[in-house]
Coordinates of C-alpha atoms in Angstrom, one line a residue:
X1 CA 23.0 3.9 -0.5
X2 CA 22.5 3.3 -4.2
X3 CA 23.9 0.3 -4.7
X4 CA 21.5 -2.2 -1.7
X5 CA 18.4 0.5 -2.9
X6 CA 19.0 -1.6 -5.9
X7 CA 20.0 -4.9 -5.2
X8 CA 17.0 -4.7 -2.8
X9 CA 14.5 -3.9 -5.2
X10 CA 15.9 -6.3 -8.1
X11 CA 15.5 -9.0 -5.8
X12 CA 12.2 -8.3 -3.9
X13 CA 11.2 -7.6 -8.0
X14 CA 12.4 -11.6 -8.8
X15 CA 10.6 -13.1 -5.7
X16 CA 7.0 -10.8 -5.9
X17 CA 7.1 -12.0 -9.6
X18 CA 7.5 -15.3 -8.8
X19 CA 5.3 -15.4 -6.0
X20 CA 3.1 -13.9 -7.7
X21 CA 2.9 -16.9 -10.2
X22 CA 4.1 -20.1 -8.7
X23 CA 2.5 -19.6 -5.4
X24 CA -0.9 -21.6 -5.2
X25 CA -3.3 -18.9 -3.2
X26 CA -3.8 -20.0 -0.4
X27 CA 0.7 -20.1 0.1
X28 CA 0.5 -16.6 -1.8
X29 CA -1.8 -16.3 1.0
X30 CA 0.6 -17.2 3.7
X31 CA 3.3 -15.3 2.3
X32 CA 1.2 -12.6 2.2
X33 CA 0.4 -12.5 5.2
X34 CA 4.4 -12.1 6.7
X35 CA 4.6 -9.5 4.4
X36 CA 1.5 -7.3 5.4
X37 CA 0.8 -8.3 8.8
X38 CA 4.3 -10.4 10.0
X39 CA 6.7 -7.7 9.3
X40 CA 3.6 -4.7 8.6
X41 CA 2.4 -5.6 11.8
X42 CA 5.0 -4.9 13.4
X43 CA 6.2 -1.8 12.1
X44 CA 2.6 -0.8 12.4
X45 CA 3.1 -1.7 16.3
X46 CA 6.6 0.7 16.7
X47 CA 4.9 3.6 14.9
X48 CA 2.4 2.5 17.5
X49 CA 4.6 3.4 20.2
X50 CA 4.6 -0.2 21.6
X51 CA 8.1 -0.9 22.8
X52 CA 7.7 -4.7 24.7
X53 CA 8.9 -7.8 22.1
X54 CA 6.3 -9.5 24.4
X55 CA 3.3 -7.0 22.9
X56 CA 4.8 -7.2 19.2
X57 CA 4.7 -10.5 19.5
X58 CA 1.3 -10.9 20.3
X59 CA -0.3 -8.4 17.9
X60 CA 1.5 -9.3 15.7
X61 CA -1.0 -12.7 16.3
X62 CA -3.9 -11.0 16.3
X63 CA -3.0 -9.6 13.1
X64 CA -2.8 -12.8 12.0
X65 CA -5.5 -14.0 13.0
X66 CA -8.3 -11.2 12.5
X67 CA -5.9 -12.0 8.8
X68 CA -7.3 -15.8 8.4
X69 CA -11.1 -14.4 9.4
X70 CA -11.9 -11.8 6.7
X71 CA -10.6 -14.0 4.4
X72 CA -13.3 -16.5 5.9
X73 CA -15.2 -13.5 5.5
X74 CA -14.1 -12.3 2.2
X75 CA -16.5 -16.0 1.1
X76 CA -19.6 -15.6 2.2
X77 CA -22.1 -13.9 -0.3
X78 CA -22.2 -10.4 0.6
X79 CA -18.5 -10.6 2.4
X80 CA -15.6 -8.9 -0.4
X81 CA -18.1 -5.9 -1.4
X82 CA -17.9 -5.2 2.0
X83 CA -14.9 -5.2 3.2
X84 CA -14.0 -3.6 0.2
X85 CA -16.0 -1.0 0.7
X86 CA -15.0 -0.2 4.0
X87 CA -12.1 0.3 2.7
X88 CA -12.4 2.1 0.1
X89 CA -14.7 4.5 2.4
X90 CA -12.4 4.3 4.8
X91 CA -9.6 6.2 3.0
X92 CA -11.0 9.2 2.3
X93 CA -12.0 10.2 5.5
X94 CA -8.1 9.3 5.9
X95 CA -7.7 11.2 3.9
X96 CA -8.3 14.1 5.2
X97 CA -6.1 13.5 8.0
X98 CA -3.7 15.1 5.8
X99 CA -5.3 18.8 5.7
X100 CA -4.2 19.1 9.3
X101 CA -1.1 17.3 9.8
X102 CA -0.7 18.7 13.6
X103 CA -4.1 15.6 14.8
X104 CA -1.9 13.6 16.5
X105 CA 1.5 14.3 17.1
X106 CA 2.6 13.8 20.6
X107 CA 5.8 12.7 23.0
X108 CA 7.7 10.5 20.9
X109 CA 7.5 7.0 23.3
X110 CA 3.9 7.8 24.1
X111 CA 1.0 4.8 22.9
X112 CA -1.2 5.6 20.1
X113 CA -4.0 3.1 20.5
X114 CA -5.8 5.4 17.3
X115 CA -2.5 4.6 15.6
X116 CA -2.0 0.8 15.6
X117 CA -5.7 0.4 14.7
X118 CA -5.5 2.6 11.7
X119 CA -2.5 1.2 10.2
X120 CA -3.6 -3.0 11.4
X121 CA -6.5 -1.8 9.0
X122 CA -5.0 -0.6 6.3
X123 CA -3.2 -4.0 6.2
X124 CA -5.7 -6.4 6.2
X125 CA -7.5 -4.7 4.1
X126 CA -5.0 -5.0 1.2
X127 CA -4.1 -8.5 2.5
X128 CA -7.5 -9.1 1.7
X129 CA -7.9 -7.4 -1.6
X130 CA -4.9 -9.5 -2.9
X131 CA -5.4 -12.1 -1.9
X132 CA -8.2 -12.2 -3.2
X133 CA -6.8 -10.3 -7.0
X134 CA -4.1 -13.4 -6.5
X135 CA -7.4 -16.2 -6.6
X136 CA -9.4 -14.6 -9.3
X137 CA -5.4 -14.4 -11.4
X138 CA -2.1 -13.3 -10.6
X139 CA -1.9 -10.9 -13.2
X140 CA -4.6 -8.2 -11.9
X141 CA -1.9 -8.5 -8.7
X142 CA 0.7 -7.4 -11.6
X143 CA -1.0 -4.7 -13.1
X144 CA -1.9 -3.7 -10.1
X145 CA 1.4 -3.0 -8.7
X146 CA 2.3 -2.0 -13.0
X147 CA 0.1 0.8 -11.9
X148 CA 1.3 2.0 -8.3
X149 CA 4.8 2.0 -9.6
X150 CA 4.5 3.4 -12.4
X151 CA 2.7 6.4 -10.1
X152 CA 5.9 6.6 -8.4
X153 CA 8.8 5.9 -10.8
X154 CA 7.2 9.0 -12.8
X155 CA 6.9 10.5 -9.7
X156 CA 10.0 11.0 -8.9
X157 CA 11.2 11.5 -12.2
X158 CA 9.3 14.5 -13.2
X159 CA 8.8 16.4 -10.2
X160 CA 13.2 16.1 -10.5
X161 CA 13.0 17.4 -14.0
X162 CA 9.7 20.1 -13.3
X163 CA 10.5 21.1 -9.2
X164 CA 7.3 23.6 -8.2
X165 CA 5.5 23.9 -5.1
X166 CA 5.5 21.7 -3.0
X167 CA 2.7 18.5 -2.3
X168 CA 2.7 18.3 1.5
X169 CA 4.9 21.0 3.0
X170 CA 4.8 19.3 6.0
X171 CA 4.8 16.1 5.9
X172 CA 7.2 14.9 2.9
X173 CA 8.6 18.1 1.6
X174 CA 10.0 16.2 -1.4
X175 CA 7.6 15.7 -2.8
X176 CA 6.1 18.2 -5.8
X177 CA 2.0 18.8 -7.0
X178 CA 4.3 18.5 -10.4
X179 CA 5.4 15.0 -10.0
X180 CA 2.3 13.3 -8.8
X181 CA 1.0 14.5 -12.1
X182 CA 3.8 13.1 -13.3
X183 CA 2.7 10.3 -12.2
X184 CA -0.6 10.9 -12.6
X185 CA 0.4 10.4 -16.9
X186 CA 2.9 7.5 -17.1
X187 CA 0.0 5.7 -15.0
X188 CA -2.6 7.0 -17.3
X189 CA -0.2 4.8 -19.8
X190 CA 1.3 2.3 -18.4
X191 CA -2.4 1.1 -17.1
X192 CA -4.1 0.1 -20.1
X193 CA -0.6 -0.9 -22.1
X194 CA 0.1 -3.8 -19.6
X195 CA -4.1 -4.7 -19.8
X196 CA -3.8 -5.3 -23.1
X197 CA -0.3 -7.6 -22.8
X198 CA -1.8 -8.9 -19.3
X199 CA -3.7 -12.3 -19.9
X200 CA -6.9 -12.2 -18.4
X201 CA -7.8 -8.7 -17.1
X202 CA -10.7 -7.7 -17.2
X203 CA -10.8 -4.1 -18.8
X204 CA -10.3 -1.9 -21.9
X205 CA -7.8 -0.2 -22.5
X206 CA -9.6 3.2 -22.4
X207 CA -10.9 2.1 -18.6
X208 CA -7.4 0.9 -17.0
X209 CA -6.3 3.7 -17.7
X210 CA -10.1 5.2 -16.5
X211 CA -9.1 3.3 -13.5
X212 CA -5.0 5.0 -13.6
X213 CA -6.0 8.2 -12.1
X214 CA -7.9 7.2 -8.3
X215 CA -5.9 4.4 -8.0
X216 CA -3.0 6.9 -8.1
X217 CA -4.7 9.3 -6.0
X218 CA -5.3 6.3 -3.6
X219 CA -1.2 5.8 -3.3
X220 CA -0.5 9.2 -2.9
X221 CA -2.6 8.9 0.7
X222 CA -1.1 5.9 1.5
X223 CA 2.6 7.6 0.9
X224 CA 2.0 10.1 2.8
X225 CA -0.4 9.2 5.6
X226 CA 2.8 6.8 6.6
X227 CA 4.6 9.5 7.0
X228 CA 3.0 11.8 8.5
X229 CA 2.9 9.0 11.4
X230 CA 6.0 8.8 11.0
X231 CA 7.0 11.9 11.1
X232 CA 5.2 11.8 14.6
X233 CA 7.3 9.2 15.5
X234 CA 10.2 11.5 14.8
X235 CA 11.8 7.9 12.2
X236 CA 12.4 8.2 8.8
X237 CA 11.7 5.2 8.1
X238 CA 9.7 2.6 9.7
X239 CA 12.0 -0.5 10.6
X240 CA 14.9 -1.2 8.4
X241 CA 14.4 -4.7 7.3
X242 CA 15.2 -4.2 3.6
X243 CA 18.5 -2.0 3.5
X244 CA 18.5 1.3 0.9
X245 CA 14.5 1.3 1.1
X246 CA 14.0 1.3 4.8
X247 CA 10.3 -1.4 5.8
X248 CA 7.9 -2.4 4.4
X249 CA 5.2 -0.4 5.7
X250 CA 7.3 2.6 3.3
X251 CA 7.6 0.4 0.9
X252 CA 3.5 -1.3 1.3
X253 CA 2.1 1.6 1.7
X254 CA 0.6 3.2 -1.3
X255 CA 0.3 -0.2 -2.9
X256 CA -1.9 -0.5 0.6
X257 CA -4.7 2.2 -0.2
X258 CA -5.1 1.0 -3.5
X259 CA -5.9 -2.2 -3.4
X260 CA -8.9 -2.7 -2.1
X261 CA -10.0 0.2 -4.4
X262 CA -8.3 -1.7 -6.7
X263 CA -9.8 -4.9 -5.9
X264 CA -13.5 -3.0 -5.8
X265 CA -13.2 -1.9 -9.7
X266 CA -12.5 -5.6 -10.0
X267 CA -15.4 -7.3 -8.1
X268 CA -17.9 -5.0 -9.8
X269 CA -16.7 -5.8 -13.4
X270 CA -16.0 -9.5 -12.7
X271 CA -18.4 -11.1 -10.1
X272 CA -20.7 -7.3 -9.5
X273 CA -21.5 -7.3 -13.8

């Protein structure tokens, strides 16, 4: 399992980096659609209890159409900040769900339209946010990925080293407050370093370090929300698409939550200033 996890991580990191740096925006949007709207949409349907393959395909097609519409809306003068602001505020509401983990629990085979729509909104706004940032500069997306990855790595090692009280024992017993704090500290160190090293990052080192705080908080919420939905459905992983890692949603849950917030901050600095 560890070997397959490492191999998958290396392959994924290589493919993602190559796609971000080599693909033009239109083809990168296609690649993002395959990740978020096709693979993620399929897992979204499964999490919500849609088991019919024809309905799953129809849902994926609907998500792709909606994704194209959002990309078009983002090019309107006031379109992008509205999309990003609504998504960022929406995550504050979704965080409340984590306070009531029994809410939405149902039979494992029961169709749950609310979860279908919630995860769809998450995937669509993450897709739009990342596509827009890539069109500005692929290094912005890499910067965001580095912050989220640094938080994950820091949380893993700090949690194993210090242990302590559980962050969300009902949802994800393995996560601790020490891990969350350790991940935040590492992210706050990586963010300013990346802003200095990566070209074209419009954030000063101090501001990048401060931005890492809400970005990490949102990424944790995204991770926990998908974990909650999996627990409701009785699943360990959202699928087995990625050997050693589970499904696409298992990999992009934290990134999907953080992307609209980070894009909104970038927009306020680059465009809104």
